[in-house]
Amino acid sequence: MPPYDPSAFPPFAVTVDLVVLTVRRHALCTLVVRRGEAPYQGRWALPGGFVREDEDLSGAAARELVEETGLCAHDPAAPPPVPSNGAHLEQLATYGAPDRDPRMRVVSVAHLALAPDLPAPRAGGDANSARWAPVEELLGEDVLAGTAEAIGVAHGAGAAGDSGDMAGGEKQGGPVALAFDHARILADGVERARSKIEYSSLATAFCPPEFTVGELRRVYEAVWGVALDPRNFHRKVTGTPGFLVPAGGTTTRQGGRPAQLFRAGGATLLNPPMLRPEV
Amino acid sequence: MPPYDPSAFPPFAVTVDLVVLTVRRHALCTLVVRRGEAPYQGRWALPGGFVREDEDLSGAAARELVEETGLCAHDPAAPPPVPSNGAHLEQLATYGAPDRDPRMRVVSVAHLALAPDLPAPRAGGDANSARWAPVEELLGEDVLAGTAEAIGVAHGAGAAGDSGDMAGGEKQGGPVALAFDHARILADGVERARSKIEYSSLATAFCPPEFTVGELRRVYEAVWGVALDPRNFHRKVTGTPGFLVPAGGTTTRQGGRPAQLFRAGGATLLNPPMLRPEV
DNA sequence: GCAAAAGTGTTCCCTTTACACCCATGT
DNA sequence: ACATGGGTGTAAAGGGAACACTTTTGC
């Protein structure tokens, strides 16, 4: 690669940011890390970091995911011997407003990861702590408003009320203000997840390798924030070809009658789709 | 903004590339420009260019769109006095494989634009000519294969057969090989358009301000590459609230009985969606 | 027995589909 | 008259919503 010639084009820093979603205790949660340095020192932020010289975008995202969670995502572009434990990783959108980082011009390629319920996260990189935060706590109740349809940049502070000097703000009642434009990125990621579980089998990425129909239903209920009819859900999900395959055993970990265990089937697209109830 | 410190992060060039789609003579077409310089000199490529120092990503995409086509897209982030002639512009995906440009490390934020049938394109920038090319000619018949679901990078040359030294290749029988990874970008853009007209009113972005139900149906037929029942299509589309509003007049430009003219209604999401027939 | 969760059966209703049929214009 | 595209009616088939009911565990 020829040396960098600053007269030919303006130099940018390129980062990847991660929206890692999981379902914990019936709530949709995302991984946030506490910033150890300015700007936004002490505030919660999405995990992320610089893309390296010789790395592609999905590789950088997968590397950050491992560093933050230990998860190995399935990356179709990676060479075969990559142990995937089923986590899903896809590109979400790119954010590049000129003033989004006061230090320099940064373009961030956000990625969306879906993970089963994990043990406590391990902190890493420039963060001095990390946790799973309910998205409702970070975005408020009205996450459905911004449909993330139009061009996904330059919307300003967005949904989370950015209340001034509250560095390190937490447990103050209102939503916690994320650093940078991360509230918008998170909202876009949540909206993507809510849409995709309608017409794809991605909801299984929130489940352990073997799971019951009831556990899968509770994933849909947590992500969409609605209650679903267990009887119709069961019929629909077991009747959709390729969605679920019986794993053989049963479990009684939820109480009540033992439930059959399933694994995710080969299908990725659901036809007909799961229908999200009206608001 | 502080001065650039090359020790802090690797410098990237950031560009926007445009997938501009339109329907011409019953075929889905995209705007391509001929490259005037190496690499890929003489080959067709998607229009695009560097993002400027003080410009956000959607602003750069809108600027390129004006430069190449004269279209003013509706950008929700732009200040009010922007004349929009109805073209749709949204971010598509970002491509950043380390070797995608042999000259330097380039990350390209691709955007998707949908436009009504336009007069001949005006060439601009570093291209010495431009044209509307049927996507079938650029991608071959099997565009449906790559569903563009997974991480959208590092898939190599992709669908278009990259046949070696054929610089400036055209009208050779097989598909014309686009420069860089533009065949994949185009395939992802086409797939996005095919999906979005199912559940949104975006198909009207391919139509002039006033149009007939038959013209709208021919848009769906061209984008999906299928034949639709004109009777059921009419009932469906006029029965979906907010999709179409009567414009008052009639036209006979298609021959046969005069057809009512409509304008796009306020709705952006279609409920229930238009159903794409099975393959 | 009782509570709780897992499944199954059935009925109603709405949407889609296929196609017969009529309407209004140009040649 | 006839071809061409526009628009309405209608009946059969399929899928979703609502809910009564049975099954199998733990306490």
Coordinates of C-alpha atoms (C1' of nucleotides) in Angstrom, one line a residue:
Chain A
M1 CA 0.0 0.0 0.0
P2 CA 1.4 3.4 -1.0
P3 CA 2.2 5.9 1.8
Y4 CA -0.5 8.2 2.9
D5 CA -0.7 11.4 0.9
P6 CA -2.7 14.0 2.9
S7 CA -3.2 16.3 -0.1
A8 CA -5.3 13.7 -1.9
F9 CA -8.2 13.2 0.6
P10 CA -9.1 14.2 4.1
P11 CA -8.0 11.7 6.7
F12 CA -10.7 10.0 8.8
A13 CA -10.5 7.7 11.8
V14 CA -12.7 4.6 11.3
T15 CA -14.1 2.8 14.3
V16 CA -16.6 0.0 14.8
D17 CA -19.2 0.3 17.6
L18 CA -21.2 -2.7 18.8
V19 CA -24.8 -2.9 19.8
V20 CA -24.8 -6.2 21.6
L21 CA -28.3 -7.3 22.6
T22 CA -29.4 -10.1 24.9
V23 CA -32.5 -11.0 26.9
R24 CA -32.0 -11.1 30.6
R25 CA -34.7 -11.6 33.2
H26 CA -37.4 -10.9 30.7
A27 CA -35.9 -7.6 29.5
L28 CA -34.0 -6.6 26.4
C29 CA -30.5 -5.5 27.5
T30 CA -27.4 -4.1 25.8
L31 CA -23.8 -4.1 26.7
V32 CA -22.4 -0.8 27.8
V33 CA -18.9 0.2 29.0
R34 CA -17.9 3.1 31.2
R35 CA -15.6 5.6 29.5
G36 CA -12.3 6.0 31.2
E37 CA -11.2 9.2 29.4
A38 CA -12.5 12.4 27.9
P39 CA -14.7 13.2 26.2
Y40 CA -17.7 11.9 28.0
Q41 CA -15.4 10.5 30.8
G42 CA -17.3 8.4 33.2
R43 CA -20.4 8.1 30.9
W44 CA -21.7 4.8 29.6
A45 CA -21.0 4.1 25.9
L46 CA -21.3 1.3 23.4
P47 CA -18.2 -0.9 23.2
G48 CA -16.0 -0.3 20.1
G49 CA -12.6 0.7 18.9
F50 CA -10.5 1.6 15.9
V51 CA -10.3 -0.5 12.8
R52 CA -6.8 -1.7 12.3
E53 CA -4.6 -1.2 9.2
D54 CA -5.0 -4.7 7.8
E55 CA -8.4 -5.6 9.1
D56 CA -11.8 -5.5 7.4
L57 CA -14.9 -4.1 9.1
S58 CA -16.6 -7.3 10.1
G59 CA -13.2 -8.6 11.4
A60 CA -12.8 -5.6 13.6
A61 CA -16.4 -6.0 14.9
A62 CA -15.8 -9.7 15.6
R63 CA -12.5 -8.9 17.4
E64 CA -14.2 -6.3 19.6
L65 CA -17.0 -8.7 20.4
V66 CA -14.5 -11.3 21.6
E67 CA -12.6 -8.7 23.6
E68 CA -15.7 -7.5 25.3
T69 CA -17.7 -10.6 25.8
G70 CA -15.7 -13.7 24.8
L71 CA -18.3 -14.4 22.2
C72 CA -17.2 -15.8 18.8
A73 CA -19.7 -14.7 16.2
H74 CA -20.4 -16.5 13.1
D75 CA -18.7 -14.5 10.3
P76 CA -19.4 -15.9 6.9
A77 CA -16.3 -14.1 5.5
A78 CA -13.9 -15.6 8.0
P79 CA -11.8 -18.7 7.3
P80 CA -13.4 -22.0 8.3
P81 CA -11.7 -22.9 11.6
V82 CA -13.5 -20.2 13.6
P83 CA -15.4 -21.5 16.6
S84 CA -18.8 -20.0 16.5
N85 CA -21.0 -20.3 19.5
G86 CA -24.0 -19.1 17.6
A87 CA -23.9 -15.4 18.3
H88 CA -25.2 -13.4 15.3
L89 CA -23.2 -10.4 14.0
E90 CA -24.2 -8.1 11.2
Q91 CA -23.5 -4.6 10.0
L92 CA -26.0 -2.0 11.2
A93 CA -25.3 1.4 9.8
T94 CA -22.5 4.0 9.6
Y95 CA -22.4 7.3 11.5
G96 CA -20.2 10.1 10.4
A97 CA -21.5 13.6 11.4
P98 CA -18.5 15.9 11.4
D99 CA -19.0 16.9 15.0
R100 CA -19.9 13.5 16.5
D101 CA -16.5 13.3 18.2
P102 CA -14.9 16.6 19.3
R103 CA -11.3 15.3 19.0
M104 CA -11.2 14.4 15.3
R105 CA -13.2 13.3 12.3
V106 CA -14.5 9.8 13.1
V107 CA -16.7 7.6 11.0
S108 CA -18.1 4.7 13.0
V109 CA -19.4 1.5 11.4
A110 CA -22.0 0.2 13.9
H111 CA -22.6 -3.5 14.1
L112 CA -25.4 -5.4 15.7
A113 CA -24.8 -8.6 17.7
L114 CA -27.4 -10.9 19.2
A115 CA -26.3 -13.1 22.1
P116 CA -27.8 -15.6 24.5
D117 CA -27.9 -14.7 28.1
L118 CA -24.3 -14.5 29.3
P119 CA -22.5 -14.3 32.6
A120 CA -21.3 -10.9 33.8
P121 CA -19.3 -9.1 31.1
R122 CA -15.6 -8.7 31.4
A123 CA -14.3 -5.2 31.0
G124 CA -11.6 -4.5 28.5
G125 CA -9.9 -1.8 26.5
D126 CA -10.4 1.8 27.6
A127 CA -13.3 1.0 29.8
N128 CA -13.0 0.6 33.6
S129 CA -16.3 -1.3 33.9
A130 CA -19.0 -2.9 31.8
R131 CA -22.6 -4.1 32.4
W132 CA -25.8 -5.3 30.7
A133 CA -28.2 -2.4 30.8
P134 CA -31.9 -2.7 30.0
V135 CA -32.5 -0.7 26.8
E136 CA -35.6 0.8 28.3
E137 CA -33.4 2.4 30.9
L138 CA -31.1 3.9 28.2
L139 CA -33.7 5.0 25.7
G140 CA -36.9 5.6 27.6
E141 CA -40.2 4.0 26.8
D142 CA -40.7 5.6 23.4
V143 CA -38.1 3.7 21.5
L144 CA -40.6 2.8 18.8
A145 CA -40.9 6.4 17.7
G146 CA -37.8 6.8 15.5
T147 CA -38.3 4.2 12.9
A148 CA -34.7 4.6 11.7
E149 CA -36.0 4.6 8.1
A150 CA -34.3 7.7 6.7
I151 CA -30.7 8.4 6.5
G152 CA -29.3 7.4 9.8
V153 CA -27.0 10.3 10.7
A154 CA -27.1 13.9 12.0
H155 CA -30.2 13.6 14.1
G156 CA -28.5 15.3 17.1
A157 CA -28.7 14.0 20.6
G158 CA -31.8 11.9 19.9
A159 CA -34.0 10.1 22.2
A160 CA -32.0 10.1 25.4
G161 CA -32.3 13.3 27.3
D162 CA -28.8 14.7 27.4
S163 CA -29.0 16.6 30.7
G164 CA -25.8 18.6 30.8
D165 CA -23.1 18.0 33.4
M166 CA -24.2 14.7 34.7
A167 CA -21.0 12.9 34.0
G168 CA -21.2 9.3 35.0
G169 CA -24.9 9.7 35.5
E170 CA -26.7 6.6 36.6
K171 CA -29.7 5.6 38.7
Q172 CA -31.0 9.2 38.6
G173 CA -34.5 8.2 37.7
G174 CA -34.5 9.3 34.0
P175 CA -32.7 7.5 31.2
V176 CA -28.9 7.4 31.4
A177 CA -27.4 9.6 28.7
L178 CA -25.0 7.6 26.5
A179 CA -21.8 9.1 25.2
F180 CA -21.5 10.5 21.6
D181 CA -24.5 9.6 19.3
H182 CA -24.7 6.2 20.9
A183 CA -28.3 6.6 21.9
R184 CA -29.3 6.9 18.3
I185 CA -27.1 3.9 17.3
L186 CA -28.7 1.8 20.0
A187 CA -32.2 2.9 19.0
D188 CA -31.4 1.9 15.4
G189 CA -30.0 -1.5 16.5
V190 CA -33.0 -2.2 18.6
E191 CA -35.3 -1.3 15.8
R192 CA -33.3 -3.6 13.4
A193 CA -33.6 -6.5 15.9
R194 CA -37.3 -5.9 16.4
S195 CA -37.9 -6.0 12.6
K196 CA -35.6 -8.9 11.8
I197 CA -37.1 -11.4 14.2
E198 CA -40.4 -10.9 12.4
Y199 CA -39.2 -12.4 9.1
S200 CA -36.1 -14.3 10.0
S201 CA -35.1 -17.0 12.5
L202 CA -32.8 -14.6 14.4
A203 CA -34.7 -14.8 17.6
T204 CA -33.0 -18.2 18.2
A205 CA -29.7 -16.3 18.5
F206 CA -31.0 -15.0 21.9
C207 CA -31.4 -18.6 23.1
P208 CA -29.0 -21.3 24.3
P209 CA -28.3 -24.1 21.8
E210 CA -31.3 -26.1 23.1
F211 CA -34.4 -24.3 24.2
T212 CA -38.1 -24.7 24.5
V213 CA -40.9 -23.0 22.6
G214 CA -41.8 -21.1 25.8
E215 CA -38.3 -19.7 26.1
L216 CA -38.4 -18.6 22.4
R217 CA -41.7 -17.0 23.0
R218 CA -40.4 -15.0 26.0
V219 CA -37.6 -13.8 23.7
Y220 CA -40.2 -12.4 21.3
E221 CA -42.2 -10.9 24.2
A222 CA -39.1 -9.2 25.6
V223 CA -37.8 -7.8 22.3
W224 CA -41.2 -6.6 21.1
G225 CA -42.5 -5.6 24.6
V226 CA -45.8 -7.4 24.0
A227 CA -47.6 -10.5 25.3
L228 CA -48.2 -13.3 22.9
D229 CA -50.8 -16.1 23.0
P230 CA -48.8 -19.2 24.0
R231 CA -51.1 -21.6 22.2
N232 CA -51.0 -19.8 18.8
F233 CA -47.3 -19.1 19.1
H234 CA -46.6 -22.8 19.7
R235 CA -48.6 -23.8 16.6
K236 CA -47.1 -21.1 14.4
V237 CA -43.5 -21.7 15.4
T238 CA -43.5 -25.5 15.2
G239 CA -45.5 -25.3 11.9
T240 CA -43.0 -23.1 10.1
P241 CA -40.8 -25.4 8.1
G242 CA -37.1 -25.3 9.0
F243 CA -37.4 -22.9 12.0
L244 CA -37.1 -25.5 14.8
V245 CA -35.9 -29.1 14.9
P246 CA -36.6 -31.3 17.9
A247 CA -33.5 -31.9 20.0
G248 CA -34.9 -35.1 21.6
G249 CA -35.2 -34.3 25.3
T250 CA -37.5 -32.4 27.6
T251 CA -37.0 -30.0 30.4
T252 CA -39.0 -28.7 33.3
R253 CA -36.8 -25.8 34.2
Q254 CA -39.7 -23.4 33.8
G255 CA -42.1 -25.3 36.1
G256 CA -45.2 -27.0 34.9
R257 CA -45.5 -29.7 32.4
P258 CA -42.1 -30.7 30.8
A259 CA -41.5 -29.0 27.5
Q260 CA -39.8 -30.4 24.4
L261 CA -36.3 -29.1 23.6
F262 CA -35.5 -27.8 20.2
R263 CA -32.5 -26.5 18.2
A264 CA -32.5 -23.8 15.6
G265 CA -33.3 -25.3 12.2
G266 CA -31.6 -24.5 9.0
A267 CA -34.0 -21.9 7.7
T268 CA -33.0 -18.3 8.0
L269 CA -36.0 -16.7 6.4
L270 CA -39.4 -17.3 7.9
N271 CA -42.3 -17.8 5.6
P272 CA -44.9 -16.8 6.6
P273 CA -43.4 -14.3 9.0
M274 CA -44.1 -13.9 12.7
L275 CA -46.6 -11.1 13.1
R276 CA -45.9 -8.4 15.6
P277 CA -49.2 -7.4 17.2
E278 CA -50.5 -3.9 16.6
V279 CA -49.6 -1.2 19.1
Chain B
M1 CA -10.7 20.3 15.3
P2 CA -7.2 19.3 16.6
P3 CA -4.5 18.6 14.0
Y4 CA -4.2 15.0 12.7
D5 CA -2.0 12.8 14.7
P6 CA -1.0 9.8 12.6
S7 CA 0.3 7.8 15.6
A8 CA -3.2 7.7 17.3
F9 CA -5.1 5.8 14.6
P10 CA -4.6 4.5 11.0
P11 CA -5.8 7.1 8.4
F12 CA -8.6 6.0 6.1
A13 CA -10.1 7.6 3.0
V14 CA -13.9 7.7 3.2
T15 CA -16.0 7.8 0.1
V16 CA -19.7 7.6 -0.7
D17 CA -20.8 5.4 -3.6
L18 CA -24.3 5.6 -5.1
V19 CA -26.7 2.9 -6.3
V20 CA -29.2 5.0 -8.3
L21 CA -32.0 2.9 -9.5
T22 CA -34.8 3.8 -11.9
V23 CA -37.2 1.9 -14.1
R24 CA -36.7 2.5 -17.9
R25 CA -38.6 0.7 -20.6
H26 CA -39.9 -2.0 -18.2
A27 CA -36.4 -2.8 -16.9
L28 CA -34.7 -1.9 -13.6
C29 CA -31.6 0.2 -14.4
T30 CA -28.8 1.8 -12.5
L31 CA -26.5 4.7 -13.2
V32 CA -22.9 3.8 -14.0
V33 CA -20.0 6.0 -15.0
R34 CA -17.0 5.2 -17.0
R35 CA -13.7 5.4 -15.1
G36 CA -11.2 7.9 -16.6
E37 CA -8.2 6.8 -14.6
A38 CA -6.5 3.8 -13.0
P39 CA -7.3 1.5 -11.4
Y40 CA -10.0 -0.1 -13.5
Q41 CA -9.5 2.6 -16.1
G42 CA -12.2 2.5 -18.8
R43 CA -14.5 0.2 -16.7
W44 CA -17.9 1.1 -15.6
A45 CA -18.4 1.9 -11.9
L46 CA -21.0 3.3 -9.5
P47 CA -20.8 7.1 -9.2
G48 CA -19.2 8.3 -6.0
G49 CA -16.5 10.4 -4.4
F50 CA -14.6 11.5 -1.3
V51 CA -16.5 12.8 1.7
R52 CA -15.3 16.3 2.4
E53 CA -13.8 17.6 5.6
D54 CA -16.9 19.4 6.9
E55 CA -19.7 17.3 5.4
D56 CA -21.7 14.5 6.8
L57 CA -22.3 11.2 5.0
S58 CA -25.8 11.9 3.8
G59 CA -24.7 15.3 2.7
A60 CA -21.9 13.9 0.6
A61 CA -24.3 11.4 -0.9
A62 CA -26.9 14.1 -1.7
R63 CA -24.1 16.2 -3.3
E64 CA -22.9 13.4 -5.5
L65 CA -26.5 12.7 -6.5
V66 CA -27.0 16.3 -7.6
E67 CA -23.6 16.3 -9.5
E68 CA -24.4 13.1 -11.4
T69 CA -28.1 13.4 -12.0
G70 CA -29.4 16.9 -11.0
L71 CA -31.7 15.1 -8.6
C72 CA -32.4 16.7 -5.2
A73 CA -33.1 14.0 -2.8
H74 CA -35.2 14.4 0.3
D75 CA -32.8 14.5 3.2
P76 CA -34.6 14.7 6.6
A77 CA -31.4 16.0 8.2
A78 CA -31.0 18.9 5.8
P79 CA -32.3 22.4 6.7
P80 CA -35.8 23.2 5.4
P81 CA -35.2 25.2 2.2
V82 CA -34.0 22.2 0.2
P83 CA -35.9 21.6 -3.0
S84 CA -36.8 18.0 -3.1
N85 CA -38.2 16.5 -6.3
G86 CA -39.2 13.3 -4.5
A87 CA -36.2 11.1 -5.1
H88 CA -35.5 8.8 -2.2
L89 CA -32.0 8.5 -0.6
E90 CA -30.9 6.2 2.2
Q91 CA -27.8 4.7 3.5
L92 CA -27.2 1.2 2.2
A93 CA -24.1 -0.4 3.8
T94 CA -20.4 0.2 4.2
Y95 CA -17.6 -1.6 2.5
G96 CA -14.1 -1.6 3.8
A97 CA -12.1 -4.7 2.9
P98 CA -8.4 -3.8 3.1
D99 CA -7.7 -4.6 -0.5
R100 CA -10.8 -3.2 -2.2
D101 CA -8.8 -0.3 -3.6
P102 CA -5.2 -1.0 -4.5
R103 CA -4.1 2.6 -4.0
M104 CA -5.0 3.1 -0.4
R105 CA -7.2 2.1 2.5
V106 CA -10.7 3.2 1.5
V107 CA -14.0 2.8 3.3
S108 CA -17.0 3.4 1.2
V109 CA -20.4 4.2 2.6
A110 CA -22.8 3.1 -0.1
H111 CA -26.2 4.8 -0.5
L112 CA -29.3 3.8 -2.3
A113 CA -31.3 6.3 -4.4
L114 CA -34.6 5.7 -6.2
A115 CA -35.5 8.0 -9.0
P116 CA -38.2 8.3 -11.6
D117 CA -37.3 7.9 -15.2
L118 CA -34.9 10.7 -16.1
P119 CA -33.5 12.1 -19.3
A120 CA -30.0 11.0 -20.3
P121 CA -27.5 11.4 -17.4
R122 CA -25.0 14.2 -17.4
A123 CA -21.4 13.0 -16.9
G124 CA -19.4 14.7 -14.2
G125 CA -16.3 14.4 -12.0
D126 CA -13.7 11.9 -13.0
A127 CA -15.9 10.0 -15.4
N128 CA -15.9 10.7 -19.1
S129 CA -19.3 9.2 -19.7
A130 CA -22.4 7.9 -17.9
R131 CA -25.4 5.8 -18.7
W132 CA -28.4 3.9 -17.4
A133 CA -27.5 0.2 -17.5
P134 CA -30.1 -2.6 -16.9
V135 CA -29.1 -4.3 -13.7
E136 CA -29.6 -7.7 -15.3
E137 CA -26.9 -6.8 -17.8
L138 CA -24.5 -6.0 -14.9
L139 CA -25.3 -8.8 -12.5
G140 CA -26.7 -11.6 -14.6
E141 CA -30.0 -13.3 -14.0
D142 CA -29.2 -14.8 -10.7
V143 CA -29.4 -11.6 -8.6
L144 CA -31.8 -13.2 -6.2
A145 CA -29.2 -15.7 -4.9
G146 CA -27.1 -13.5 -2.6
T147 CA -29.6 -12.4 -0.1
A148 CA -27.2 -9.8 1.3
E149 CA -28.2 -10.8 4.8
A150 CA -24.9 -11.4 6.4
I151 CA -22.0 -9.0 6.9
G152 CA -21.7 -7.3 3.6
V153 CA -18.0 -7.3 2.9
A154 CA -15.2 -9.5 1.9
H155 CA -17.1 -11.7 -0.5
G156 CA -14.6 -11.2 -3.3
A157 CA -15.4 -10.5 -6.9
G158 CA -19.0 -11.7 -6.4
A159 CA -21.7 -12.3 -9.0
A160 CA -20.2 -10.5 -12.0
G161 CA -17.7 -12.6 -13.7
D162 CA -14.4 -10.7 -13.5
S163 CA -12.8 -11.8 -16.7
G164 CA -9.3 -10.6 -16.4
D165 CA -7.8 -8.0 -18.8
M166 CA -11.1 -6.9 -20.3
A167 CA -10.6 -3.2 -19.5
G168 CA -13.6 -1.2 -20.8
G169 CA -15.4 -4.4 -21.4
E170 CA -18.9 -3.9 -22.8
K171 CA -21.4 -5.6 -25.1
Q172 CA -19.4 -8.8 -25.0
G173 CA -22.3 -11.1 -24.3
G174 CA -21.7 -11.8 -20.6
P175 CA -22.3 -9.3 -17.8
V176 CA -20.1 -6.2 -17.8
A177 CA -17.7 -6.4 -14.9
L178 CA -18.0 -3.4 -12.7
A179 CA -14.9 -1.8 -11.0
F180 CA -13.9 -2.5 -7.4
D181 CA -16.5 -4.4 -5.4
H182 CA -19.3 -2.5 -7.1
A183 CA -21.0 -5.6 -8.3
R184 CA -21.7 -6.6 -4.7
I185 CA -22.7 -3.1 -3.7
L186 CA -25.2 -3.0 -6.6
A187 CA -26.5 -6.5 -5.8
D188 CA -27.1 -5.4 -2.2
G189 CA -28.8 -2.2 -3.3
V190 CA -31.1 -4.1 -5.7
E191 CA -32.0 -6.5 -3.0
R192 CA -32.7 -3.7 -0.5
A193 CA -35.0 -2.1 -3.1
R194 CA -36.8 -5.3 -3.8
S195 CA -37.5 -5.8 -0.1
K196 CA -38.5 -2.3 0.8
I197 CA -41.2 -1.9 -1.9
E198 CA -42.9 -4.9 -0.2
Y199 CA -43.6 -3.1 3.1
S200 CA -43.2 0.6 2.3
S201 CA -44.6 3.0 -0.2
L202 CA -41.1 3.5 -1.8
A203 CA -42.2 2.2 -5.2
T204 CA -43.8 5.6 -5.8
A205 CA -40.3 7.1 -5.8
F206 CA -39.8 5.4 -9.2
C207 CA -42.9 7.2 -10.5
P208 CA -43.5 10.8 -11.7
P209 CA -45.5 13.0 -9.3
E210 CA -48.7 11.9 -10.8
F211 CA -49.1 8.3 -12.0
T212 CA -51.7 5.6 -12.6
V213 CA -52.2 2.3 -10.9
G214 CA -51.0 0.6 -14.0
E215 CA -47.7 2.5 -14.0
L216 CA -47.1 1.7 -10.4
R217 CA -47.8 -2.0 -11.1
R218 CA -45.3 -2.0 -13.9
V219 CA -42.7 -0.6 -11.4
Y220 CA -43.3 -3.6 -9.1
E221 CA -43.1 -5.9 -12.1
A222 CA -39.9 -4.5 -13.3
V223 CA -38.2 -4.4 -9.8
W224 CA -39.3 -7.9 -8.8
G225 CA -39.2 -9.4 -12.3
V226 CA -42.6 -11.0 -12.0
A227 CA -46.0 -10.5 -13.6
L228 CA -48.8 -9.4 -11.2
D229 CA -52.6 -9.7 -11.6
P230 CA -53.7 -6.2 -12.6
R231 CA -57.2 -6.6 -11.0
N232 CA -56.0 -7.7 -7.6
F233 CA -53.1 -5.2 -7.7
H234 CA -55.6 -2.4 -8.3
R235 CA -57.8 -3.4 -5.4
K236 CA -54.9 -3.9 -3.0
V237 CA -53.1 -0.7 -3.7
T238 CA -56.2 1.5 -3.7
G239 CA -57.4 -0.2 -0.6
T240 CA -54.3 0.3 1.5
P241 CA -54.9 3.5 3.5
G242 CA -52.5 6.3 2.9
F243 CA -50.7 4.7 0.0
L244 CA -52.4 6.6 -2.9
V245 CA -54.5 9.7 -3.0
P246 CA -56.5 10.6 -6.2
A247 CA -55.0 13.5 -8.1
G248 CA -58.2 14.4 -9.9
G249 CA -57.5 13.8 -13.6
T250 CA -57.2 10.9 -15.9
T251 CA -54.8 9.9 -18.6
T252 CA -54.8 7.7 -21.6
R253 CA -51.1 7.7 -22.2
Q254 CA -51.0 3.9 -21.9
G255 CA -53.8 3.3 -24.4
G256 CA -57.1 1.7 -23.6
R257 CA -59.6 3.1 -21.1
P258 CA -58.4 6.4 -19.4
A259 CA -56.9 5.7 -16.0
Q260 CA -57.2 7.7 -12.8
L261 CA -54.2 9.7 -11.7
F262 CA -52.8 9.4 -8.2
R263 CA -50.2 11.0 -6.0
A264 CA -48.2 9.3 -3.3
G265 CA -50.1 9.4 0.0
G266 CA -48.6 10.2 3.3
A267 CA -48.1 6.7 4.5
T268 CA -44.6 5.3 4.4
L269 CA -45.2 1.9 5.8
L270 CA -47.7 -0.4 4.1
N271 CA -50.0 -2.5 6.2
P272 CA -50.7 -5.1 5.1
P273 CA -47.6 -5.3 2.9
M274 CA -47.5 -6.0 -0.8
L275 CA -46.8 -9.7 -1.3
R276 CA -44.0 -10.7 -3.7
P277 CA -45.1 -13.9 -5.5
E278 CA -43.1 -17.1 -4.9
V279 CA -40.3 -17.9 -7.2
Chain C
dG1 C1' -56.0 -31.3 45.0
dC2 C1' -54.1 -27.2 43.0
dA3 C1' -51.2 -24.1 40.4
dA4 C1' -48.5 -23.6 36.4
dA5 C1' -46.8 -24.3 32.1
dA6 C1' -47.2 -27.3 27.7
dG7 C1' -49.8 -28.6 24.0
dT8 C1' -54.3 -29.6 20.8
dG9 C1' -58.8 -28.7 18.6
dT10 C1' -62.2 -25.7 16.8
dT11 C1' -64.5 -21.7 15.2
dC12 C1' -64.8 -17.2 13.2
dC13 C1' -63.0 -13.8 10.2
dC14 C1' -60.2 -11.5 7.1
dT15 C1' -56.9 -11.6 3.2
dT16 C1' -55.4 -13.5 -0.8
dT17 C1' -56.2 -15.6 -5.2
dA18 C1' -58.2 -16.7 -9.5
dC19 C1' -61.1 -15.5 -12.9
dA20 C1' -65.7 -13.8 -15.0
dC21 C1' -67.3 -9.7 -16.4
dC22 C1' -68.1 -4.8 -17.6
dC23 C1' -66.1 0.1 -19.0
dA24 C1' -64.0 3.6 -21.9
dT25 C1' -60.9 4.9 -25.2
dG26 C1' -58.0 4.6 -30.1
dT27 C1' -57.9 2.7 -34.7
Chain D
dA1 C1' -65.9 -3.9 -34.7
dC2 C1' -62.1 -4.9 -32.1
dA3 C1' -57.9 -4.5 -29.4
dT4 C1' -56.1 -2.6 -25.3
dG5 C1' -55.7 -1.4 -20.8
dG6 C1' -58.9 0.1 -16.5
dG7 C1' -61.8 -1.3 -13.0
dT8 C1' -65.6 -4.3 -10.2
dG9 C1' -67.8 -8.7 -8.4
dT10 C1' -67.5 -13.0 -6.5
dA11 C1' -66.4 -17.5 -4.7
dA12 C1' -63.0 -20.7 -3.0
dA13 C1' -58.7 -21.5 -0.1
dG14 C1' -55.5 -20.3 3.5
dG15 C1' -53.9 -18.2 7.7
dG16 C1' -54.4 -15.7 12.0
dA17 C1' -57.0 -14.5 16.4
dA18 C1' -59.5 -16.1 20.2
dC19 C1' -60.4 -19.4 23.4
dA20 C1' -62.2 -24.0 25.3
dC21 C1' -60.0 -28.0 26.7
dT22 C1' -56.6 -31.7 27.9
dT23 C1' -51.8 -33.1 29.6
dT24 C1' -47.9 -33.4 32.8
dT25 C1' -45.1 -31.9 36.1
dG26 C1' -44.0 -29.6 41.3
dC27 C1' -45.8 -28.6 45.8

